[in-house]
mmCIF file of C-alpha atoms in Angstrom:
data_model
loop_
_atom_site.group_PDB
_atom_site.id
_atom_site.type_symbol
_atom_site.label_atom_id
_atom_site.label_comp_id
_atom_site.label_asym_id
_atom_site.label_seq_id
_atom_site.Cartn_x
_atom_site.Cartn_y
_atom_site.Cartn_z
ATOM 1 C CA TYR A 6 -52.999 -28.197 -0.666
ATOM 2 C CA ASN A 7 -52.506 -24.750 0.870
ATOM 3 C CA PHE A 8 -52.266 -24.243 4.626
ATOM 4 C CA GLU A 9 -51.886 -20.874 6.354
ATOM 5 C CA PRO A 10 -50.970 -21.370 10.029
ATOM 6 C CA ILE A 11 -52.537 -19.060 12.572
ATOM 7 C CA ALA A 12 -51.533 -19.204 16.225
ATOM 8 C CA LEU A 13 -52.761 -17.554 19.381
ATOM 9 C CA GLN A 14 -50.785 -17.810 22.571
ATOM 10 C CA ILE A 15 -52.419 -17.342 25.936
ATOM 11 C CA PHE A 16 -50.366 -17.011 29.109
ATOM 12 C CA SER A 17 -51.694 -16.960 32.628
ATOM 13 C CA CYS A 18 -49.496 -15.330 35.270
ATOM 14 C CA ASN A 19 -49.671 -13.461 38.543
ATOM 15 C CA GLN A 20 -47.241 -10.807 37.282
ATOM 16 C CA MET A 21 -46.459 -9.775 33.743
ATOM 17 C CA PRO A 22 -43.148 -11.143 32.466
ATOM 18 C CA GLN A 23 -40.333 -8.848 31.475
ATOM 19 C CA PHE A 24 -39.474 -8.956 27.800
ATOM 20 C CA ARG A 25 -35.892 -8.850 26.647
ATOM 21 C CA ALA A 26 -36.691 -6.497 23.794
ATOM 22 C CA ILE A 27 -39.947 -4.620 23.496
ATOM 23 C CA ASP A 28 -40.881 -2.871 20.282
ATOM 24 C CA GLN A 29 -43.983 -1.524 18.581
ATOM 25 C CA GLY A 30 -44.733 -4.973 17.120
ATOM 26 C CA LEU A 31 -45.031 -6.461 20.586
ATOM 27 C CA ILE A 32 -46.936 -3.434 21.875
ATOM 28 C CA ARG A 33 -49.513 -3.870 19.074
ATOM 29 C CA ARG A 34 -49.956 -7.581 19.775
ATOM 30 C CA ILE A 35 -49.972 -7.898 23.553
ATOM 31 C CA VAL A 36 -53.410 -7.858 25.138
ATOM 32 C CA PRO A 37 -53.169 -8.054 28.935
ATOM 33 C CA LEU A 38 -56.431 -9.006 30.626
ATOM 34 C CA PRO A 39 -56.356 -8.282 34.350
ATOM 35 C CA PHE A 40 -58.465 -10.508 36.571
ATOM 36 C CA GLU A 41 -58.389 -8.665 39.876
ATOM 37 C CA ALA A 42 -61.665 -9.808 41.453
ATOM 38 C CA ASP A 43 -61.415 -11.792 44.663
ATOM 39 C CA PHE A 44 -64.171 -14.338 45.120
ATOM 40 C CA HIS A 45 -63.001 -15.946 48.350
ATOM 41 C CA GLU A 46 -65.562 -14.225 50.573
ATOM 42 C CA ASN A 47 -68.557 -14.916 48.344
ATOM 43 C CA ALA A 48 -67.408 -18.221 46.867
ATOM 44 C CA ASP A 49 -70.199 -20.319 45.405
ATOM 45 C CA PRO A 50 -69.495 -23.976 46.257
ATOM 46 C CA ASP A 51 -71.752 -25.066 43.370
ATOM 47 C CA LEU A 52 -70.137 -22.813 40.756
ATOM 48 C CA MET A 53 -68.390 -25.621 38.833
ATOM 49 C CA ALA A 54 -71.609 -27.633 38.660
ATOM 50 C CA LYS A 55 -73.537 -24.565 37.434
ATOM 51 C CA LEU A 56 -70.928 -23.679 34.783
ATOM 52 C CA SER A 57 -70.634 -27.288 33.602
ATOM 53 C CA THR A 58 -74.238 -27.616 32.463
ATOM 54 C CA GLU A 59 -74.896 -27.886 28.754
ATOM 55 C CA GLU A 60 -77.014 -24.723 28.881
ATOM 56 C CA ALA A 61 -74.229 -22.699 30.552
ATOM 57 C CA MET A 62 -71.587 -23.945 28.110
ATOM 58 C CA GLU A 63 -73.824 -23.135 25.120
ATOM 59 C CA ALA A 64 -74.438 -19.630 26.497
ATOM 60 C CA ALA A 65 -70.681 -19.084 26.961
ATOM 61 C CA ALA A 66 -69.928 -20.353 23.444
ATOM 62 C CA TYR A 67 -72.678 -18.126 21.978
ATOM 63 C CA ALA A 68 -71.306 -15.063 23.806
ATOM 64 C CA ALA A 69 -67.767 -15.855 22.581
ATOM 65 C CA VAL A 70 -68.916 -16.188 18.958
ATOM 66 C CA GLN A 71 -70.859 -12.904 19.189
ATOM 67 C CA ALA A 72 -67.814 -11.110 20.633
ATOM 68 C CA LEU A 73 -65.559 -12.594 17.943
ATOM 69 C CA SER A 74 -67.892 -11.411 15.187
ATOM 70 C CA GLN A 75 -67.693 -7.876 16.616
ATOM 71 C CA VAL A 76 -63.889 -8.059 16.684
ATOM 72 C CA ILE A 77 -63.833 -9.241 13.069
ATOM 73 C CA ARG A 78 -66.244 -6.474 12.018
ATOM 74 C CA ARG A 79 -64.124 -3.790 13.753
ATOM 75 C CA GLY A 80 -60.842 -5.310 12.605
ATOM 76 C CA SER A 81 -59.354 -5.322 16.111
ATOM 77 C CA VAL A 82 -60.155 -5.713 19.767
ATOM 78 C CA THR A 83 -61.259 -2.679 21.769
ATOM 79 C CA HIS A 84 -58.641 -1.371 24.169
ATOM 80 C CA SER A 85 -59.596 0.324 27.411
ATOM 81 C CA ALA A 86 -57.624 2.983 29.275
ATOM 82 C CA GLU A 87 -56.687 0.246 31.780
ATOM 83 C CA HIS A 88 -55.284 -1.832 28.906
ATOM 84 C CA GLU A 89 -53.205 1.101 27.670
ATOM 85 C CA GLU A 90 -51.832 1.662 31.187
ATOM 86 C CA LEU A 91 -50.922 -2.032 31.537
ATOM 87 C CA VAL A 92 -49.127 -2.033 28.178
ATOM 88 C CA HIS A 93 -47.276 1.142 29.206
ATOM 89 C CA GLU A 94 -46.209 -0.504 32.488
ATOM 90 C CA ILE A 95 -45.041 -3.615 30.623
ATOM 91 C CA GLY A 96 -42.978 -1.392 28.345
ATOM 92 C CA LEU A 97 -41.401 0.419 31.288
ATOM 93 C CA SER A 98 -40.597 -2.788 33.148
ATOM 94 C CA SER A 99 -38.942 -4.208 30.021
ATOM 95 C CA ASP A 100 -36.981 -1.129 28.895
ATOM 96 C CA SER A 101 -34.732 0.597 31.415
ATOM 97 C CA VAL A 102 -34.222 3.592 29.091
ATOM 98 C CA ALA A 103 -37.993 4.174 28.892
ATOM 99 C CA GLU A 104 -38.210 3.816 32.670
ATOM 100 C CA TRP A 105 -35.346 6.309 33.114
ATOM 101 C CA LEU A 106 -37.060 8.772 30.751
ATOM 102 C CA GLU A 107 -40.184 8.659 32.955
ATOM 103 C CA GLU A 108 -38.128 10.287 35.728
ATOM 104 C CA HIS A 109 -35.449 12.160 33.819
ATOM 105 C CA TYR A 110 -35.763 14.628 30.913
ATOM 106 C CA PRO A 111 -32.348 14.832 29.212
ATOM 107 C CA GLU A 112 -33.011 17.815 26.908
ATOM 108 C CA GLY A 113 -29.773 19.815 26.671
ATOM 109 C CA GLU A 114 -27.774 17.310 28.695
ATOM 110 C CA GLU A 115 -24.397 16.162 27.408
ATOM 111 C CA THR A 116 -24.722 12.635 26.040
ATOM 112 C CA SER A 117 -21.916 11.298 28.227
ATOM 113 C CA ASN A 118 -23.527 12.780 31.372
ATOM 114 C CA ALA A 119 -26.934 11.439 30.370
ATOM 115 C CA TYR A 120 -25.499 7.956 29.897
ATOM 116 C CA GLN A 121 -23.754 8.120 33.289
ATOM 117 C CA ASN A 122 -26.999 9.285 34.951
ATOM 118 C CA TYR A 123 -28.801 6.407 33.231
ATOM 119 C CA ARG A 124 -26.166 3.902 34.466
ATOM 120 C CA ASN A 125 -26.506 5.247 38.014
ATOM 121 C CA PHE A 126 -30.293 4.950 37.731
ATOM 122 C CA CYS A 127 -29.994 1.306 36.634
ATOM 123 C CA GLU A 128 -27.473 0.392 39.298
ATOM 124 C CA GLY A 129 -29.606 2.049 41.970
ATOM 125 C CA GLY A 130 -32.646 0.089 40.783
ATOM 126 C CA GLY A 131 -30.851 -3.226 40.435
ATOM 127 C CA SER A 132 -31.103 -3.512 36.655
ATOM 128 C CA LYS A 133 -28.367 -3.980 34.090
ATOM 129 C CA PRO A 134 -27.840 -0.875 31.921
ATOM 130 C CA TYR A 135 -27.769 -1.071 28.137
ATOM 131 C CA SER A 136 -24.539 -0.325 26.263
ATOM 132 C CA ARG A 137 -23.913 3.262 25.108
ATOM 133 C CA ARG A 138 -24.927 2.332 21.570
ATOM 134 C CA THR A 139 -28.185 0.670 22.634
ATOM 135 C CA PHE A 140 -28.885 3.584 25.003
ATOM 136 C CA ALA A 141 -28.537 6.005 22.066
ATOM 137 C CA LEU A 142 -30.788 3.848 19.868
ATOM 138 C CA ARG A 143 -33.446 3.635 22.605
ATOM 139 C CA LEU A 144 -33.393 7.431 22.997
ATOM 140 C CA LYS A 145 -34.125 7.869 19.285
ATOM 141 C CA ALA A 146 -37.458 6.069 19.622
ATOM 142 C CA PRO A 147 -38.905 8.815 21.894
ATOM 143 C CA ARG A 148 -37.407 11.416 19.532
ATOM 144 C CA PHE A 149 -34.132 12.463 21.148
ATOM 145 C CA GLU A 150 -30.962 12.794 19.148
ATOM 146 C CA SER A 151 -27.374 13.576 20.002
ATOM 147 C CA ARG A 152 -26.057 16.759 18.346
ATOM 148 C CA PRO A 153 -22.607 18.374 18.548
ATOM 149 C CA GLU A 154 -22.515 21.731 20.366
ATOM 150 C CA LYS A 155 -19.802 24.067 21.586
ATOM 151 C CA ARG A 156 -19.630 24.392 25.377
ATOM 152 C CA ALA A 157 -16.848 26.079 27.310
ATOM 153 C CA GLY A 158 -14.598 26.094 24.246
ATOM 154 C CA ARG A 159 -14.996 22.399 23.406
ATOM 155 C CA THR A 160 -17.356 20.406 21.241
ATOM 156 C CA VAL A 161 -19.579 17.969 23.122
ATOM 157 C CA ARG A 162 -22.582 15.891 22.107
ATOM 158 C CA VAL A 163 -25.847 17.137 23.625
ATOM 159 C CA LEU A 164 -29.274 15.502 23.655
ATOM 160 C CA ARG A 165 -31.978 17.469 21.888
ATOM 161 C CA LYS A 166 -35.674 16.741 21.385
ATOM 162 C CA VAL A 167 -36.470 16.364 17.698
#
């Protein structure tokens, strides 16, 4: 007997949760689906009765199977520009270094000054800053590295775009 487990998790929420650690694996897998329509003004009091008919449920199941077959044929779901923006926002809200980089370009900045600016940014925004080591690791992902340079007669580490 051979069993290969497959799981799909669906979460419903008013706001996206913050993730403790966000990486490319999570970015590839998360599929936010915004439901922003407001039906209060044009609410149909008979909607549940209409959607509960056998004909309506068969039509919904048929549409779902057709959509799934397209996903299987393509090998993935189709992502819209809105989806990409939502994933980007989730990444920013879960990574204070990425959020800091949206507002601050540290090219040529001494590493120690960049870290202090990042800490000030976090404290001003009410978030807890990463350690120096984690800060440096998070900067590497967007292609910054710390290089030694001579400035005013002393060697300091400076951030450079790679």
